XYZ file of C-alpha atoms in Angstrom:
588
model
C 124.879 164.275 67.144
C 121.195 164.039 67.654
C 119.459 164.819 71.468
C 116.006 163.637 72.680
C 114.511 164.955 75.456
C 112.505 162.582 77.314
C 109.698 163.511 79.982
C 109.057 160.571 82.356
C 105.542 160.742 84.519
C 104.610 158.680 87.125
C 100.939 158.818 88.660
C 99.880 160.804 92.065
C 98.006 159.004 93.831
C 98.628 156.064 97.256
C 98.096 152.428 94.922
C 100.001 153.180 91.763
C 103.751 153.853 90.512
C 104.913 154.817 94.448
C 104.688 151.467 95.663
C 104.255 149.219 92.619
C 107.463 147.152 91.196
C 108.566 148.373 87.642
C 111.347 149.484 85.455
C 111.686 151.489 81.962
C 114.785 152.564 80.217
C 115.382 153.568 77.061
C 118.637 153.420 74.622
C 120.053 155.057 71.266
C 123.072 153.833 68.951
C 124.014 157.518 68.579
C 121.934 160.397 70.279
C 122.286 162.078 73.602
C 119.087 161.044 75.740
C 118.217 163.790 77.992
C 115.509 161.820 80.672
C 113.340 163.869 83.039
C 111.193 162.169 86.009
C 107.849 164.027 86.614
C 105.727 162.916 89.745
C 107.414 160.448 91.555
C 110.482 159.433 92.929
C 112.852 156.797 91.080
C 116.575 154.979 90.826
C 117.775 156.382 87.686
C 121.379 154.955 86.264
C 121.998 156.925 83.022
C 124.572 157.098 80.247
C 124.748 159.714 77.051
C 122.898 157.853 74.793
C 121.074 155.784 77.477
C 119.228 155.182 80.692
C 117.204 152.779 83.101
C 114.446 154.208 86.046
C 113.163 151.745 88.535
C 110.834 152.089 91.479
C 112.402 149.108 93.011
C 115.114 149.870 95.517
C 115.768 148.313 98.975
C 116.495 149.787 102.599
C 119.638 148.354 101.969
C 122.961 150.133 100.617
C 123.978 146.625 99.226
C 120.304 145.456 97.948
C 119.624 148.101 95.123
C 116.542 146.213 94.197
C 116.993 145.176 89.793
C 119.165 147.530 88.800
C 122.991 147.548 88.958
C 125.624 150.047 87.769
C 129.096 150.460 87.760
C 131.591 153.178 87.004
C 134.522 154.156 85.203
C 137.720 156.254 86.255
C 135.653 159.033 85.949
C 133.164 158.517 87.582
C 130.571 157.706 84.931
C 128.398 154.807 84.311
C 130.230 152.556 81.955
C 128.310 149.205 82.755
C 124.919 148.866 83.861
C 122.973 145.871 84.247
C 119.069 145.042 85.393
C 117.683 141.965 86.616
C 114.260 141.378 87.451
C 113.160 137.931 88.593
C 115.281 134.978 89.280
C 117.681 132.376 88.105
C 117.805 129.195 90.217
C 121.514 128.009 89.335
C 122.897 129.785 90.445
C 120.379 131.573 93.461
C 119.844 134.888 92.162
C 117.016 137.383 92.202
C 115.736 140.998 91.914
C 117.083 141.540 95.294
C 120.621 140.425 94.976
C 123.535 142.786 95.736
C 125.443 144.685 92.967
C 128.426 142.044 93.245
C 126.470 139.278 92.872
C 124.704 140.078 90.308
C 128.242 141.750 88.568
C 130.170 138.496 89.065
C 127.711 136.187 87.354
C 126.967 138.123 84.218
C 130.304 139.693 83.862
C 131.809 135.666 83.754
C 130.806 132.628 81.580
C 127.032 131.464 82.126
C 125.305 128.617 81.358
C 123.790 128.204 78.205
C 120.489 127.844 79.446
C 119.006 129.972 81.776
C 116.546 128.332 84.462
C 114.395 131.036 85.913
C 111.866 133.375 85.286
C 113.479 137.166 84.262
C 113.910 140.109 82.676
C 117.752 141.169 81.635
C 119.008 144.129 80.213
C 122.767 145.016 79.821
C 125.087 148.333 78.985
C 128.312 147.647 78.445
C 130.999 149.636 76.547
C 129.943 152.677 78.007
C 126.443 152.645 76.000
C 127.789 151.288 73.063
C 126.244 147.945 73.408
C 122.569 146.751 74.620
C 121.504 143.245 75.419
C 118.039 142.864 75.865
C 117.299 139.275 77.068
C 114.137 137.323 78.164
C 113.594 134.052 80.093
C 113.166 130.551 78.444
C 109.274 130.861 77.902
C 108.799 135.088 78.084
C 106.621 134.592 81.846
C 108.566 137.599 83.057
C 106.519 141.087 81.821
C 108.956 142.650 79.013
C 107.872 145.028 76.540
C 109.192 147.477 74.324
C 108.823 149.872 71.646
C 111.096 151.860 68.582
C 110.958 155.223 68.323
C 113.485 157.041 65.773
C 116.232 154.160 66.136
C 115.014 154.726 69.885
C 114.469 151.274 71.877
C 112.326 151.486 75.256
C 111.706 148.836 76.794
C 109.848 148.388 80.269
C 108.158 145.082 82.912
C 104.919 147.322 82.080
C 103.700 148.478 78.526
C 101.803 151.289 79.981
C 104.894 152.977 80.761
C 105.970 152.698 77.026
C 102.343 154.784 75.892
C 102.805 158.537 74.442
C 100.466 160.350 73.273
C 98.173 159.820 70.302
C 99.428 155.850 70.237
C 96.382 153.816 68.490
C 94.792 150.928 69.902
C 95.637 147.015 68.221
C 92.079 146.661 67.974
C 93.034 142.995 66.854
C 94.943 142.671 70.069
C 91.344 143.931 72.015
C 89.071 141.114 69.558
C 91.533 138.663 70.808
C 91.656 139.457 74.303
C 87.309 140.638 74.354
C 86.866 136.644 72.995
C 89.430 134.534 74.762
C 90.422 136.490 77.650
C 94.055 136.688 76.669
C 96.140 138.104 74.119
C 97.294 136.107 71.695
C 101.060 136.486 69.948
C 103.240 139.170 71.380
C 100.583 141.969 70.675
C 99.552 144.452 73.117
C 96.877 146.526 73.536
C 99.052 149.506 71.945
C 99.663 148.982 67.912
C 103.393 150.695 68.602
C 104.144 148.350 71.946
C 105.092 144.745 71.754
C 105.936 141.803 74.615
C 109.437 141.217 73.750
C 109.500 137.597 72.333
C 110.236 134.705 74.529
C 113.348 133.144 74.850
C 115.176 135.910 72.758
C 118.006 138.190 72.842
C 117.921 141.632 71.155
C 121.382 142.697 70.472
C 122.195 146.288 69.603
C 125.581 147.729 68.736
C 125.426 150.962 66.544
C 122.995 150.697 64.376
C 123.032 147.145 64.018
C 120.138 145.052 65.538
C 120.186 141.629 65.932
C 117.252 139.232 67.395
C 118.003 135.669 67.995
C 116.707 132.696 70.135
C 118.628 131.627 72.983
C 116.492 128.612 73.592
C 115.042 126.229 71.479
C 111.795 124.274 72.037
C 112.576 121.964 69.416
C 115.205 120.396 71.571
C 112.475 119.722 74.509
C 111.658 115.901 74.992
C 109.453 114.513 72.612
C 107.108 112.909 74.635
C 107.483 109.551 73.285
C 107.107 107.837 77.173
C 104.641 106.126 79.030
C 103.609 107.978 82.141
C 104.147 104.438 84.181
C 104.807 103.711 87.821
C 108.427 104.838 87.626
C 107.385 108.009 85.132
C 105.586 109.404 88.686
C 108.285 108.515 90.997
C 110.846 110.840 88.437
C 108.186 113.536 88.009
C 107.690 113.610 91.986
C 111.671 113.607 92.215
C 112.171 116.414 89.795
C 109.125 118.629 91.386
C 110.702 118.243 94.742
C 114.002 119.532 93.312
C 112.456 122.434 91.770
C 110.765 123.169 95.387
C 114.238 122.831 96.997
C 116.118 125.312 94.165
C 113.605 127.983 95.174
C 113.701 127.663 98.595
C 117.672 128.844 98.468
C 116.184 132.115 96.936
C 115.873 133.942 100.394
C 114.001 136.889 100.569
C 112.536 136.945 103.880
C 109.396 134.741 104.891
C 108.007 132.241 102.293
C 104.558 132.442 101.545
C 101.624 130.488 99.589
C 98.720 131.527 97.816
C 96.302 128.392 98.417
C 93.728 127.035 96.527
C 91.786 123.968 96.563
C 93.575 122.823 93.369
C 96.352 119.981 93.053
C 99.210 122.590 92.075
C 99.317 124.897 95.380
C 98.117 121.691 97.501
C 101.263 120.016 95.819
C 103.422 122.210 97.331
C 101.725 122.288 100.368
C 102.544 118.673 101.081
C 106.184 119.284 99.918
C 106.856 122.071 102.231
C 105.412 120.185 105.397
C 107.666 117.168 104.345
C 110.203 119.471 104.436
C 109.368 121.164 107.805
C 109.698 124.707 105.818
C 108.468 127.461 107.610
C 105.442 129.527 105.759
C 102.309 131.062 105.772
C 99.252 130.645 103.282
C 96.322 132.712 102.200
C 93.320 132.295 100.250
C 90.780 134.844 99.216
C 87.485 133.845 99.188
C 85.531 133.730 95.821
C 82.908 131.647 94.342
C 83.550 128.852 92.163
C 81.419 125.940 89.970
C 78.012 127.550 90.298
C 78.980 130.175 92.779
C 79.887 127.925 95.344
C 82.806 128.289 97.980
C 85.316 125.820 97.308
C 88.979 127.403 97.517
C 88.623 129.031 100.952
C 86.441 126.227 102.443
C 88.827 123.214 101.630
C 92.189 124.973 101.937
C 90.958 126.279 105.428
C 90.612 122.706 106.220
C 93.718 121.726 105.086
C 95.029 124.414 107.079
C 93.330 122.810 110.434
C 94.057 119.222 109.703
C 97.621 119.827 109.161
C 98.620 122.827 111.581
C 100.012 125.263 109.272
C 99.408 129.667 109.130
C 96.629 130.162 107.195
C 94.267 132.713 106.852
C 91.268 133.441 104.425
C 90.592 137.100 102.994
C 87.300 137.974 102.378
C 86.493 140.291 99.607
C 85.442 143.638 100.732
C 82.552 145.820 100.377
C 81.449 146.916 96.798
C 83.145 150.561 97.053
C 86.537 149.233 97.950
C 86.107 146.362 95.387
C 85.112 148.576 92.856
C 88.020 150.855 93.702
C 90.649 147.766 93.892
C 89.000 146.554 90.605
C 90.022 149.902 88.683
C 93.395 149.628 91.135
C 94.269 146.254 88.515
C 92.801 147.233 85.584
C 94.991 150.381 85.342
C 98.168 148.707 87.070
C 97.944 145.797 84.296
C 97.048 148.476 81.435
C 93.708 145.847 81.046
C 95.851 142.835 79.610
C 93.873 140.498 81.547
C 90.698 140.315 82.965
C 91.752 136.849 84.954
C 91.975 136.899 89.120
C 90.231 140.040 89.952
C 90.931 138.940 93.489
C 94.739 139.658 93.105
C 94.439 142.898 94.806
C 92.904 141.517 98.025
C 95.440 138.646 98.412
C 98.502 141.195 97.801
C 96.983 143.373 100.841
C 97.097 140.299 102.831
C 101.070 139.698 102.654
C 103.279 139.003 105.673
C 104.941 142.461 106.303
C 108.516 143.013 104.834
C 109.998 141.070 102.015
C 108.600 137.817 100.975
C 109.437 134.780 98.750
C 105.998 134.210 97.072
C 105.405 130.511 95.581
C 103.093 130.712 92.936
C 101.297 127.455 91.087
C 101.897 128.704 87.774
C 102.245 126.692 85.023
C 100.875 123.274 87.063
C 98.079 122.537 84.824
C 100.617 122.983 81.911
C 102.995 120.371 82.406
C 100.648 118.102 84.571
C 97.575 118.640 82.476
C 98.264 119.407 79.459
C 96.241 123.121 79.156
C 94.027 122.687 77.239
C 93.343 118.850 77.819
C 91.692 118.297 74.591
C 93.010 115.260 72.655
C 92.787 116.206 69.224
C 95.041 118.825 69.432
C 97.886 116.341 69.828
C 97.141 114.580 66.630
C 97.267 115.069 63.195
C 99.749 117.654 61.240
C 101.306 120.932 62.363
C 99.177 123.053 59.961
C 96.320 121.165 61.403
C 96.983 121.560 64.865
C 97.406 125.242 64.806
C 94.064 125.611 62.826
C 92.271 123.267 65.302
C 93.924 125.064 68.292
C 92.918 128.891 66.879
C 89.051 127.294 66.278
C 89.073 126.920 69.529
C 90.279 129.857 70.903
C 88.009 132.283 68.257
C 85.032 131.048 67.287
C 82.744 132.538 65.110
C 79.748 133.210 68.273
C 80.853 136.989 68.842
C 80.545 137.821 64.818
C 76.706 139.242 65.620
C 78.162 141.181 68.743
C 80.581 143.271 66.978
C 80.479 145.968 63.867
C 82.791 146.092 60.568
C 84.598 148.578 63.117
C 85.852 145.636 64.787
C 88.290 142.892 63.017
C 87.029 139.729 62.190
C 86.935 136.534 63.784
C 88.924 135.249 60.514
C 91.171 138.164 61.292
C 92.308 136.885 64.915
C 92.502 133.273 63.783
C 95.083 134.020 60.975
C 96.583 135.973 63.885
C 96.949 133.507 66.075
C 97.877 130.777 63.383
C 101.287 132.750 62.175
C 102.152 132.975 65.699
C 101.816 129.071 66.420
C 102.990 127.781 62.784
C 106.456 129.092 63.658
C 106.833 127.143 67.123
C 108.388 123.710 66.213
C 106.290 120.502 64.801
C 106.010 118.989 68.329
C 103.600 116.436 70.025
C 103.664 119.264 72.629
C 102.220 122.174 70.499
C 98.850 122.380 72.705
C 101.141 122.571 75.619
C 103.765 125.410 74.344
C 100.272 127.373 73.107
C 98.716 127.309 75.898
C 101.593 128.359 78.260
C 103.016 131.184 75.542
C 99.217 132.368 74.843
C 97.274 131.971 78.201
C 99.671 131.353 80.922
C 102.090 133.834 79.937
C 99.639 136.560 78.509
C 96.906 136.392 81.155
C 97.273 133.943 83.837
C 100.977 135.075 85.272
C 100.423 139.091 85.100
C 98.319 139.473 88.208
C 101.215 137.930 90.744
C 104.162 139.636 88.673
C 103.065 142.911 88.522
C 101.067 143.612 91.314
C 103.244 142.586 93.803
C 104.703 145.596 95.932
C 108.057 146.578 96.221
C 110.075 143.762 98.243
C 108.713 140.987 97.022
C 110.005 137.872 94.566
C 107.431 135.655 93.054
C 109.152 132.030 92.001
C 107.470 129.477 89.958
C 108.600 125.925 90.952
C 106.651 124.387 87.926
C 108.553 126.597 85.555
C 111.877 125.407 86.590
C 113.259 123.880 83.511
C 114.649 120.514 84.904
C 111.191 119.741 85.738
C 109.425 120.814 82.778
C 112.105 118.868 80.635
C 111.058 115.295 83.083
C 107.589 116.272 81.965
C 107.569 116.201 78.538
C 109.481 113.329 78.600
C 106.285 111.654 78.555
C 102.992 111.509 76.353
C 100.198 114.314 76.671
C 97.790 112.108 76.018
C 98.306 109.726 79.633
C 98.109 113.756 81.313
C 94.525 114.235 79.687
C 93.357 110.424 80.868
C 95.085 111.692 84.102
C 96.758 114.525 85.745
C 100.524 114.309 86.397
C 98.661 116.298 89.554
C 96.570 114.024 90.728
C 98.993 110.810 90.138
C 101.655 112.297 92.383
C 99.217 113.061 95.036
C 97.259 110.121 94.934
C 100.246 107.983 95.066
C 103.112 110.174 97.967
C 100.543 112.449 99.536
C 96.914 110.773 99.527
C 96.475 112.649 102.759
C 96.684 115.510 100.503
C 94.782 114.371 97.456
C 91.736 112.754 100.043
C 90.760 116.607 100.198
C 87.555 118.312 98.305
C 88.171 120.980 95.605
C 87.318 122.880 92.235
C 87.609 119.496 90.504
C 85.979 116.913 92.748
C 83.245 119.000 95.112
C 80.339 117.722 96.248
C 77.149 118.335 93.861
C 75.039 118.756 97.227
C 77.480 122.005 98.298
C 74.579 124.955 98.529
C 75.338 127.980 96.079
C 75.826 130.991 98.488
C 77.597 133.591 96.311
C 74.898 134.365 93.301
C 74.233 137.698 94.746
C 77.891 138.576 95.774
C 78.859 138.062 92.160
C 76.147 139.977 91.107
C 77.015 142.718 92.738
C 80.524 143.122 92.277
C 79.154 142.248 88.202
C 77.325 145.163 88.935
C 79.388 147.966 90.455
C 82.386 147.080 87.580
C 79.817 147.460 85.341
C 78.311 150.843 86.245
C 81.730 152.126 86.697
C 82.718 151.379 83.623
C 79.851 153.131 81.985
C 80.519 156.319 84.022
C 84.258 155.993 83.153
C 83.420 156.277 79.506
C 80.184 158.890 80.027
C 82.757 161.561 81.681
C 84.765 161.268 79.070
C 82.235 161.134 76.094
C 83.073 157.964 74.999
C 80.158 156.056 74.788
C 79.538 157.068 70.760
C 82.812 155.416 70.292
C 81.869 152.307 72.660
C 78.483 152.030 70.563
C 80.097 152.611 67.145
C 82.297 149.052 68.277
C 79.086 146.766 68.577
C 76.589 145.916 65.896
C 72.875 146.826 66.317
C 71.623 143.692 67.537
C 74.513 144.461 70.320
C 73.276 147.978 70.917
C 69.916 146.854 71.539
C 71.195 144.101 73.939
C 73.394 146.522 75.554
C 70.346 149.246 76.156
C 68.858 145.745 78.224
C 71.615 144.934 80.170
C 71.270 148.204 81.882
C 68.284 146.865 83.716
C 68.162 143.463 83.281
C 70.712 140.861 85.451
C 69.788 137.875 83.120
C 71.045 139.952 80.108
C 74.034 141.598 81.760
C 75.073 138.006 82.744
C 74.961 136.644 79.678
C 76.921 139.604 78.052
C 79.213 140.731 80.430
C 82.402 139.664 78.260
C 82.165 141.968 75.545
C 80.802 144.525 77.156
C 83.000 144.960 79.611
C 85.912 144.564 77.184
C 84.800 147.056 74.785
C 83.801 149.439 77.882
C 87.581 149.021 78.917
C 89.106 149.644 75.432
C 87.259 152.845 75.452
C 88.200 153.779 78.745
C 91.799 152.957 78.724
C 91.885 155.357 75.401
C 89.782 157.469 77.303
C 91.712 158.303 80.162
C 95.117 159.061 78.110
C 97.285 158.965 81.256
C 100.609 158.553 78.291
C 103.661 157.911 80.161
C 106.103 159.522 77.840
C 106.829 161.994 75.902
C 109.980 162.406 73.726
C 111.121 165.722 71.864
C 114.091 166.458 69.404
C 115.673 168.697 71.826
C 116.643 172.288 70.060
C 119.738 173.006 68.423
C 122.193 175.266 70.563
């Protein structure tokens, strides 16, 4: 029998792997897996031919955080199981105890899970993997295959070893539209494990099937009437409820001036539920400040905790800024402010309620109407024309894929989803939601915290489709429900209604934070000598540009997106902090 010896490291330093939430694990049909942890201190539950590391572990004996083992006669692992996330029916979470979590996927389930998770399973004393993800992939899964090797981990930059080549059709994606499309990654040899999928391993036999079906979501064939709302409003409050019985200490709210976090602000007053709210104050719709303005108000009017977090000072910002961009191994570029609402939790555990998915089901995404018409083949052309547009062509050189390239990309991923009225909707929540928008709140979060999604519950997406995207784009779901239970609620200023008249104030704040990310970057890639490769990436109109931007806001402002990007994909390569590294181990 084969052996692999595998070297684990974890970061030194006070913001990284020592308080961050993550697992990794790895698993063979047949060789001995010899795991070393370098750096950093971790739950490790091992077999012979298998193991799983997390950082997450509670104060508690009985709460040992996702991951869950049990023993045979002799005292070695025969079962192990991690869970990261939540189901809502029944309540269970990261957090749970060992028995819990033992007696629910040791019996019957239900065929459909309704949460937001990550599973993996041992069972038959490493013989057998399970691999599972939840209905729509939100939970962070990745893995890799290495010599009949599968890793798997909630972060892909613990799956990078040395030498591993960048998907530079992944970074064209991601430079363009800000997310990445399919189940790429930034790493050719990692991959987001597909959503609602099982990978089953036993031996050498792998299997990868669906466990849910969007085909068998509503078709959308009903009017969004009088009644429609009442049932929507019914459902959402249901959802609310179901993760309110997922106790984890206090419940807390990051608040915007948008309909989905004000929604739930009016349900949990309703409800006399105890919480607190934060919003961090940035500058919206021509650098004006709308979120921490109007939810401060809301905050006053109504008599709940609020409080709003400032930004800080360009050094810290800067440093916070790199803080995310490493911690999210530069999958997104989306809510920079992340890091400044996280270090403005309640102390000890929290249940955090998170908007996500709102302007899905209530708004349709992309709320564009021709994407709803027409044929599938259609459709998915129309929807990847959107997303990659031929305007960055100039910017990049025959280094770089093609515009072409990404569209085709992005096409084979959405011809396989099912010929639905709802195909903007399942694109935009499998390619933007999912790949950029949900990353931020998942994996940022510090140890002892659960993030739930009430939109995502399934019940209530399943009410929503019931009816036609095309009454969402005339009018939000959103703004029915408010404007017809809560108009106390929906009276309120935001990102979507503000006053014209509302002076511009933060111009030179975003300048400067444009700025200092910007001149770090450059140094990042300078110390390492990686600004050849950065300049062999753009074309020489680009280069020219680029010598500009240097010295000239109007230019930098107008070409921050791809530089920044490319800046990051050389950095990222530059900094080669691998994670991994696996050896044949010697004969004896």
């Amino acid at each position: 029998m084969s052996e692999f010896d595998i070297i684990f490291r974890l970061e030194e330093n006070d913001w990284s792997s020592s308080k961050e939430k993550f697992f990794v694990g790895a698993w063979h049909p047949s060789a001995t897996l010899n795991v070393k942890v370098m750096g950093g201190a971790v739950k490790n539950i091992s077999g012979d031919n298998w193991f799983i590391l997390s950082s997450c572990a509670n104060d508690s004996a009985e709460k040992t955080g996702p991951l869950h083992g049990e023993r045979n006669q002799y005292g070695e692992y025969s079962k192990a199981i991690l869970f990261s996330g939540y189901l809502l029916e029944p309540s269970l979470h990261t957090f749970s105890t060992s028995d819990k979590v033992f007696n629910y996927f040791n019996g019957s389930q239900a065929s459909d899970y309704n949460g937001v998770f990550s599973l993996v399973k041992i069972e038959e004393s490493g013989g057998k993997i399970e691999i599972r993800s939840d209905a729509f992939g939100i939970s962070p899964l990745y893995f890799r295959i290495h010599e009949s090797m599968i890793l798997f981990s909630s972060n892909p930059r613990f799956l990078r070893m040395e030498n591993d080549s960048p998907d530079l059709l992944a970074w064209r994606g991601l430079i363009q539209s800000r997310a990445l499309s399919s189940d790429r990654t930034l790493s050719a040899e990692i991959r987001r494990f597909p959503c609602g999928s099982i990978m089953v391993n036993q031996g050498h036999n792998l299997h990868t099937l669906s466990w849910f079906n969007l085909s068998e979501l509503p078709a959308g064939e009903k009017v969004l009437d009088r009644t429609a709302v009442a049932d929507l409003e019914d459902s959402f409050r249901c959802a609310v409820n179901k993760c309110l019985k997922l106790q984890n200490g206090c419940n807390f709210l990051p608040l915007s001036s948008g309909y989905d976090s004000r929604r739930l602000v009016a349900h949990f007053n309703d409800l006399k539920v105890d919480f607190e709210s934060a919003t961090v104050r940035v500058f919206q719709r021509g650098y004006r400040d709308l979120d921490a303005r109007y939810s401060a108000q809301m905050a006053r009017d109504f008599g709940f905790r609020h409080k709003v977090i400032d930004l800080p000072q360009i050094e810290e910002y800067i440093q916070n800024d790199l803080r995310r961009r490493v911690l999210l191994d530069a999958e997104t570029s989306l809510h920079t402010w992340y890091v400044s609402l996280i270090e403005g939790l309640p102390e000890g555990n929290t249940v955090v309620f998170d908007g996500l998915g709102g302007d899905v089901w209530g708004e349709t995404g992309y709320e564009i109407s021709d994407f709803f018409k027409g044929i599938h083949s259609k459709r998915t052309q129309k929807i990847a024309d959107h997303i990659i547009d031929d305007s960055f062509e100039s910017v990049f050189s025959i280094n770089m894929p093609s515009a072409s390239d990404v569209r085709a990309d992005i096409r084979r991923y959405l011809e396989v989803l099912p010929e639905s009225i709802h195909l903007a909707d399942f694109a935009f929540l499998l390619m933007r939601t999912r790949r950029a928008i949900s990353l931020g709140v998942q994996q940022l979060l510090p140890l002892g915290h659960l993030v739930v999604f009430p939109y995502i519950d399934l019940d209530y997406i399943k009410t929503s489709l019931n009816y036609s995207p095309f009454d969402k784009i005339e009018k939000s779901i959103q703004a029915r429900c408010l404007e017809r239970f809560w108009p106390q609620y929906y009276s309120y200023r935001g990102s979507r209604n503000y006053p014209k008249d509302l002076p511009s104030e933060g111009e030179r704040i975003y300048f400067e934070q444009l700025s200092g990310r910007f001149g770090r970057m450059k140094m990042e890639i300078n110390n390492q000598k990686g600004m050849v490769k950065f300049k062999s990436l753009l074309s020489k109109k680009a280069r020219i540009i680029f010598r500009s931007s240097c010295c000239s806001k109007k230019a930098l402002f107008s070409r921050e997106w791809y530089f920044m990007g490319l800046m990051e994909l050389v950095a990222r390569q530059s900094r080669n902090d691998f994670f991994l590294e696996i050896a044949t181990a010697p004969a004896e």
